[in-house]
Tab-separated table of C-alpha atoms and ligand atoms in Angstrom:
chain	number	residue	atom	x	y	z
A	1	MET	CA	63.461	113.217	218.276
A	2	SER	CA	65.449	110.467	217.598
A	3	ILE	CA	68.830	110.066	219.715
A	4	ALA	CA	70.470	109.284	216.171
A	5	GLU	CA	69.308	112.031	214.249
A	6	PRO	CA	71.995	114.271	213.199
A	7	ALA	CA	72.611	117.401	215.597
A	8	ALA	CA	71.365	120.280	214.450
A	9	ALA	CA	74.106	122.367	215.697
A	10	PRO	CA	76.629	122.600	212.877
A	11	THR	CA	79.761	120.985	213.055
A	12	THR	CA	83.225	120.903	212.077
A	13	ALA	CA	84.389	117.320	210.617
A	14	ASP	CA	84.387	117.192	207.120
A	15	ALA	CA	82.431	114.671	205.256
A	16	GLY	CA	83.992	111.701	204.309
A	17	SER	CA	86.336	112.303	207.436
A	18	SER	CA	86.861	108.735	208.667
A	19	SER	CA	88.041	110.881	212.146
A	20	ALA	CA	86.217	109.964	215.201
A	21	ILE	CA	87.411	113.060	216.790
A	22	SER	CA	88.869	116.214	215.377
A	23	ILE	CA	90.985	119.215	216.689
A	24	ARG	CA	91.367	122.374	214.853
A	25	ASP	CA	93.129	125.114	215.751
A	26	LEU	CA	92.482	124.682	219.259
A	27	ARG	CA	93.454	127.121	221.919
A	28	VAL	CA	92.290	127.599	225.749
A	29	VAL	CA	93.658	130.520	227.885
A	30	TYR	CA	92.699	129.966	231.850
A	31	GLY	CA	92.012	132.946	233.528
A	32	VAL	CA	91.321	135.095	230.734
A	33	GLY	CA	89.795	138.611	230.780
A	34	ASP	CA	93.076	139.069	233.342
A	35	ALA	CA	95.910	139.597	231.239
A	36	SER	CA	98.359	139.231	234.781
A	37	ARG	CA	97.091	135.982	235.422
A	38	ALA	CA	95.993	134.408	231.794
A	39	VAL	CA	97.601	131.302	231.032
A	40	THR	CA	97.656	129.661	227.331
A	41	ALA	CA	97.151	125.912	228.091
A	42	VAL	CA	97.708	125.183	224.850
A	43	GLU	CA	97.769	127.038	221.427
A	44	ALA	CA	97.531	125.794	217.627
A	45	VAL	CA	96.308	122.345	218.262
A	46	ASP	CA	95.504	120.276	215.046
A	47	LEU	CA	94.699	116.442	215.752
A	48	GLU	CA	92.873	114.032	213.788
A	49	VAL	CA	91.654	111.252	215.694
A	50	GLU	CA	90.992	107.348	213.466
A	51	GLU	CA	88.024	106.031	214.384
A	52	GLY	CA	89.296	102.690	216.481
A	53	SER	CA	92.528	103.756	217.046
A	54	PHE	CA	93.920	104.189	220.121
A	55	VAL	CA	95.926	107.378	220.288
A	56	SER	CA	98.491	108.946	223.506
A	57	LEU	CA	99.346	111.829	224.574
A	58	VAL	CA	102.931	112.247	226.286
A	59	GLY	CA	104.856	115.198	226.685
A	60	PRO	CA	106.203	117.308	230.136
A	61	SER	CA	104.083	118.459	233.311
A	62	GLY	CA	102.117	121.222	232.324
A	63	CYS	CA	101.929	120.706	228.625
A	64	GLY	CA	98.251	120.944	228.432
A	65	LYS	CA	97.320	117.174	227.986
A	66	SER	CA	94.755	117.310	230.812
A	67	THR	CA	93.419	119.976	229.186
A	68	LEU	CA	93.204	119.117	225.665
A	69	LEU	CA	91.133	116.052	227.264
A	70	LYS	CA	88.854	117.998	229.101
A	71	VAL	CA	88.020	120.102	225.902
A	72	VAL	CA	87.281	117.102	224.193
A	73	ALA	CA	84.912	115.692	227.342
A	74	ASP	CA	82.854	118.617	227.285
A	75	LEU	CA	83.893	119.655	230.843
A	76	LEU	CA	85.924	123.234	229.393
A	77	ARG	CA	85.292	125.353	226.344
A	78	PRO	CA	87.988	126.450	224.418
A	79	THR	CA	89.132	130.088	223.978
A	80	SER	CA	88.628	129.213	220.146
A	81	GLY	CA	88.770	126.175	217.639
A	82	HIS	CA	86.862	123.747	216.734
A	83	VAL	CA	86.403	119.999	218.545
A	84	ALA	CA	84.516	117.460	216.944
A	85	ILE	CA	83.411	113.685	217.898
A	86	GLY	CA	82.302	111.638	214.841
A	87	GLY	CA	81.420	115.483	213.451
A	88	ARG	CA	78.842	115.877	216.339
A	89	PRO	CA	79.827	118.688	219.171
A	90	PRO	CA	81.186	117.047	222.331
A	91	SER	CA	78.203	118.709	224.312
A	92	ALA	CA	75.770	116.736	222.504
A	93	MET	CA	77.716	113.638	222.719
A	94	ARG	CA	78.349	113.867	226.566
A	95	GLU	CA	74.668	114.197	226.874
A	96	GLU	CA	73.969	110.949	225.539
A	97	GLY	CA	76.565	109.367	226.777
A	98	ARG	CA	78.838	108.674	223.717
A	99	VAL	CA	81.776	109.771	225.417
A	100	GLY	CA	83.437	107.367	228.260
A	101	PHE	CA	86.054	108.917	230.538
A	102	VAL	CA	88.481	107.097	233.023
A	103	PHE	CA	90.893	109.286	235.830
A	104	GLN	CA	93.412	108.767	237.914
A	105	GLN	CA	91.526	108.170	240.761
A	106	ALA	CA	87.976	105.845	240.198
A	107	ASN	CA	85.798	107.602	241.918
A	108	LEU	CA	83.465	104.419	242.488
A	109	MET	CA	80.308	105.223	244.776
A	110	PRO	CA	81.810	103.800	248.354
A	111	TRP	CA	77.649	102.006	249.016
A	112	LEU	CA	77.494	100.304	245.816
A	113	LYS	CA	78.254	97.135	244.342
A	114	ALA	CA	80.360	96.909	241.764
A	115	ARG	CA	77.654	95.474	239.459
A	116	ASP	CA	75.557	98.972	240.543
A	117	ASN	CA	78.570	100.753	240.460
A	118	VAL	CA	78.492	100.158	236.504
A	119	SER	CA	74.982	100.416	235.813
A	120	LEU	CA	74.810	103.717	237.493
A	121	LEU	CA	75.998	105.969	235.041
A	122	ARG	CA	73.210	104.366	232.699
A	123	ARG	CA	70.399	104.753	234.874
A	124	ILE	CA	71.079	107.921	235.192
A	125	VAL	CA	71.562	108.963	231.328
A	126	LYS	CA	68.196	107.474	230.847
A	127	GLY	CA	67.031	109.103	233.031
A	128	ARG	CA	67.782	112.175	231.031
A	129	GLY	CA	66.028	110.074	228.235
A	130	LEU	CA	68.354	107.904	226.681
A	131	ALA	CA	66.447	106.587	223.659
A	132	ALA	CA	64.907	103.176	224.120
A	133	ASP	CA	66.697	101.463	221.510
A	134	ARG	CA	70.019	102.644	222.225
A	135	ALA	CA	72.680	99.781	222.442
A	136	VAL	CA	74.272	99.187	225.501
A	137	LEU	CA	76.779	96.451	226.996
A	138	ASP	CA	75.846	94.331	229.527
A	139	VAL	CA	77.279	94.539	232.664
A	140	ASP	CA	78.107	90.741	233.950
A	141	GLU	CA	79.710	90.525	230.838
A	142	LEU	CA	81.598	94.052	231.076
A	143	LEU	CA	82.628	92.939	234.454
A	144	SER	CA	84.108	89.526	233.343
A	145	VAL	CA	85.879	91.085	229.966
A	146	VAL	CA	87.544	93.691	232.828
A	147	GLY	CA	88.686	90.808	234.517
A	148	LEU	CA	86.135	90.812	237.428
A	149	GLU	CA	84.064	87.697	237.491
A	150	GLY	CA	82.870	86.941	240.815
A	151	PHE	CA	83.667	90.380	242.002
A	152	GLU	CA	80.150	91.724	240.883
A	153	ASP	CA	79.049	91.962	244.235
A	154	LYS	CA	81.960	93.622	245.958
A	155	ARG	CA	81.699	97.244	247.189
A	156	PRO	CA	84.721	99.392	246.453
A	157	SER	CA	86.353	99.070	250.157
A	158	GLU	CA	86.572	95.205	249.170
A	159	LEU	CA	88.416	95.917	246.244
A	160	SER	CA	92.518	96.814	245.381
A	161	GLY	CA	93.631	100.268	244.067
A	162	GLY	CA	93.710	97.743	240.477
A	163	MET	CA	90.260	96.251	240.534
A	164	GLN	CA	88.694	99.531	241.299
A	165	GLN	CA	90.044	100.813	238.163
A	166	ARG	CA	88.769	98.196	236.708
A	167	VAL	CA	85.508	98.744	237.650
A	168	ALA	CA	85.909	102.318	236.450
A	169	LEU	CA	86.782	100.882	232.640
A	170	ALA	CA	83.400	98.990	232.790
A	171	ARG	CA	81.636	101.932	233.741
A	172	ALA	CA	83.218	104.117	231.049
A	173	LEU	CA	81.965	101.268	228.256
A	174	ALA	CA	78.880	100.643	229.539
A	175	LEU	CA	77.293	102.989	227.585
A	176	ASP	CA	78.830	101.488	224.635
A	177	PRO	CA	80.591	105.522	223.778
A	178	ASN	CA	81.942	106.336	220.815
A	179	ILE	CA	84.942	107.546	222.467
A	180	LEU	CA	87.169	106.879	225.566
A	181	LEU	CA	88.900	109.405	227.700
A	182	MET	CA	91.811	108.226	229.581
A	183	ASP	CA	93.732	111.015	232.208
A	184	GLU	CA	96.845	108.966	233.519
A	185	PRO	CA	94.486	106.077	234.456
A	186	PHE	CA	97.091	104.173	236.048
A	187	ALA	CA	99.209	106.341	237.512
A	188	ALA	CA	97.836	105.958	241.001
A	189	LEU	CA	98.701	101.879	240.618
A	190	ASP	CA	102.502	100.111	241.898
A	191	GLU	CA	104.188	99.496	239.063
A	192	ILE	CA	103.809	95.274	239.115
A	193	THR	CA	99.655	96.324	238.389
A	194	ARG	CA	99.973	98.860	236.474
A	195	GLU	CA	102.013	96.949	234.177
A	196	ARG	CA	99.267	94.452	234.153
A	197	MET	CA	96.849	96.612	233.375
A	198	ALA	CA	98.229	98.254	230.352
A	199	VAL	CA	98.216	94.028	229.251
A	200	GLU	CA	94.794	94.216	230.289
A	201	LEU	CA	93.542	97.472	228.495
A	202	LEU	CA	95.245	96.051	225.078
A	203	ARG	CA	92.907	92.474	225.617
A	204	VAL	CA	90.198	94.765	226.892
A	205	TRP	CA	90.341	97.033	223.510
A	206	SER	CA	91.012	94.237	221.240
A	207	ARG	CA	87.724	93.321	222.268
A	208	TYR	CA	85.705	96.099	221.572
A	209	ARG	CA	88.082	98.609	219.386
A	210	LYS	CA	86.981	102.067	221.035
A	211	THR	CA	88.654	105.357	219.694
A	212	VAL	CA	91.009	105.886	223.095
A	213	LEU	CA	92.838	108.899	223.671
A	214	PHE	CA	94.666	108.161	226.573
A	215	VAL	CA	97.119	110.431	228.408
A	216	THR	CA	100.021	109.062	230.506
A	217	HIS	CA	103.377	110.226	231.549
A	218	SER	CA	105.321	106.315	230.514
A	219	LEU	CA	106.524	106.377	227.335
A	220	GLU	CA	106.555	102.471	227.623
A	221	GLU	CA	102.860	102.176	228.542
A	222	ALA	CA	102.185	105.290	225.730
A	223	VAL	CA	104.211	103.039	223.107
A	224	LEU	CA	103.084	99.700	223.862
A	225	LEU	CA	99.273	100.471	223.736
A	226	SER	CA	99.068	103.543	221.100
A	227	ASP	CA	98.810	103.228	217.149
A	228	LYS	CA	100.230	106.896	217.397
A	229	VAL	CA	101.734	108.849	220.476
A	230	VAL	CA	101.541	112.551	220.376
A	231	LEU	CA	104.262	114.054	222.097
A	232	MET	CA	103.709	117.723	223.475
A	233	ALA	CA	105.406	120.621	224.470
A	234	ALA	CA	104.819	123.337	227.256
A	235	ARG	CA	104.436	126.911	227.820
A	236	PRO	CA	102.263	127.407	225.499
A	237	GLY	CA	100.986	123.566	225.169
A	238	ARG	CA	101.239	122.620	221.963
A	239	ILE	CA	101.855	119.396	219.525
A	240	HIS	CA	105.576	119.282	218.730
A	241	GLN	CA	105.976	115.684	216.735
A	242	ILE	CA	103.360	112.788	216.140
A	243	PHE	CA	105.034	109.436	216.084
A	244	ASP	CA	103.736	106.577	214.235
A	245	VAL	CA	103.712	102.748	216.329
A	246	SER	CA	104.035	100.260	213.702
A	247	ILE	CA	104.696	97.383	216.461
A	248	PRO	CA	101.805	94.746	214.963
A	249	ARG	CA	99.004	93.746	216.831
A	250	PRO	CA	98.192	91.796	218.445
A	251	ARG	CA	100.590	92.912	221.885
A	252	ASP	CA	100.917	91.456	224.789
A	253	ARG	CA	103.590	91.872	227.631
A	254	GLU	CA	106.090	89.923	225.625
A	255	THR	CA	105.827	93.004	223.404
A	256	ARG	CA	107.762	94.998	226.012
A	257	LEU	CA	110.727	92.599	225.276
A	258	THR	CA	111.109	93.465	221.627
A	259	ASP	CA	113.812	95.510	219.392
A	260	ALA	CA	110.835	97.317	217.849
A	261	PHE	CA	109.357	97.970	221.498
A	262	HIS	CA	112.782	99.356	222.606
A	263	GLU	CA	113.699	101.278	219.714
A	264	THR	CA	110.105	103.179	219.456
A	265	VAL	CA	110.676	104.404	222.903
A	266	ARG	CA	114.101	105.507	222.542
A	267	GLU	CA	112.656	107.756	219.541
A	268	VAL	CA	110.060	109.085	221.587
A	269	SER	CA	112.341	109.774	224.544
A	270	ARG	CA	114.808	111.343	222.496
A	271	GLU	CA	112.362	114.331	221.309
A	272	LEU	CA	110.990	114.348	225.158
A	273	TYR	CA	114.357	115.362	226.352
A	274	LYS	CA	114.402	117.840	223.101
A	275	VAL	CA	111.447	119.352	224.485
A	276	MET	CA	112.711	119.098	227.873
A	277	ALA	CA	115.618	121.527	227.773
B	301	ATP	N1	92.377	125.503	236.632
B	301	ATP	C1	93.221	125.881	235.965
B	301	ATP	N2	93.387	127.220	236.142
B	301	ATP	C2	94.544	128.271	235.455
B	301	ATP	N3	95.481	127.064	234.961
B	301	ATP	C3	95.822	125.929	234.739
B	301	ATP	C4	94.144	125.499	235.148
B	301	ATP	N4	94.294	123.950	235.015
B	301	ATP	C5	95.442	123.908	234.439
B	301	ATP	N5	96.486	125.280	234.151
B	301	ATP	C6	97.616	125.426	233.693
B	301	ATP	O1	97.702	125.043	232.069
B	301	ATP	C7	98.364	124.368	231.847
B	301	ATP	C8	98.506	123.153	231.496
B	301	ATP	O2	97.584	122.639	232.238
B	301	ATP	P1	97.272	120.955	232.279
B	301	ATP	O3	96.705	120.382	233.521
B	301	ATP	O4	96.664	120.513	231.184
B	301	ATP	O5	98.849	120.259	232.251
B	301	ATP	P2	99.251	118.589	232.045
B	301	ATP	O6	100.091	118.141	230.929
B	301	ATP	O7	98.218	117.629	232.185
B	301	ATP	O8	100.227	118.551	233.264
B	301	ATP	P3	99.995	116.942	234.095
B	301	ATP	O9	100.854	115.923	233.693
B	301	ATP	O10	101.318	117.517	235.451
B	301	ATP	O11	99.046	116.418	234.522
B	301	ATP	C9	99.519	124.565	233.168
B	301	ATP	O12	100.071	125.743	232.875
B	301	ATP	C10	98.882	124.449	234.129
B	301	ATP	O13	99.346	125.414	235.171
B	302	MG	MG1	97.492	116.367	233.442
């Protein structure tokens, strides 16, 4: 069977929908079966992420941001509701390597060079039967795009934290995924590196134009990067408000200095304070 054939399983996306990620009436309860311990992590979540857009999830700790990302990544089964990636089930998309992830820790293989860390996943998925004609991105080109030209043969211990996250980003893109999921990818970095990485991510994103679902605690980071900022509230985790960020692209570090940027950050902050009250 060709990997490009539609999945046999029923899909939940509407015909003609341009959503890369479609979430309908999602509910995730941890500890089902033990009423005294059950935690409703997210409830009644509806979200459409347009093809090629950059969407951030923000909100107080425990509002279900990571839970939502894990469901899309097929690392967690929802209690009820529907999730589709390009109209297909997350499990099928993950198996084919069409979902890229970057987490807070780079989790690189310490004994492998940067280049081999990036190509490892490709070798594993190929071993599982990746279609021979499946387009993948060139590893050296990717390393160069993420700013690691000249570091291809270094091992993780020879790279800074920011550089390790660049390798993790290149690895996530190596199979030319349909969507990229990022859960606080810069949270472990110092402030200056973090700001620089956000600007670098803008550059990489404009090059590949992947659909990105990005989790951050930084409203500034969310506004700088995103087309839409999704503000969630906790107990139970739910979507409180979705903000359209109309700041023109291309954006760069100077964008942080503009009135439009500060006004948008203020607008999201005001609502964040309300949901935290
Ligand atoms: N494995 C688990 N078992 C039980 N409860 C969990 C589990 N993982 C998360 N939770 C609960 O689900 C809710 C949502 O957690 P989640 O990690 O998705 O929040 P978050 O928004 O990512 O928080 P943070 O900003 O701190 O990373 C929280 O109340 C959390 O305690
Ligand atoms: Mg989290």
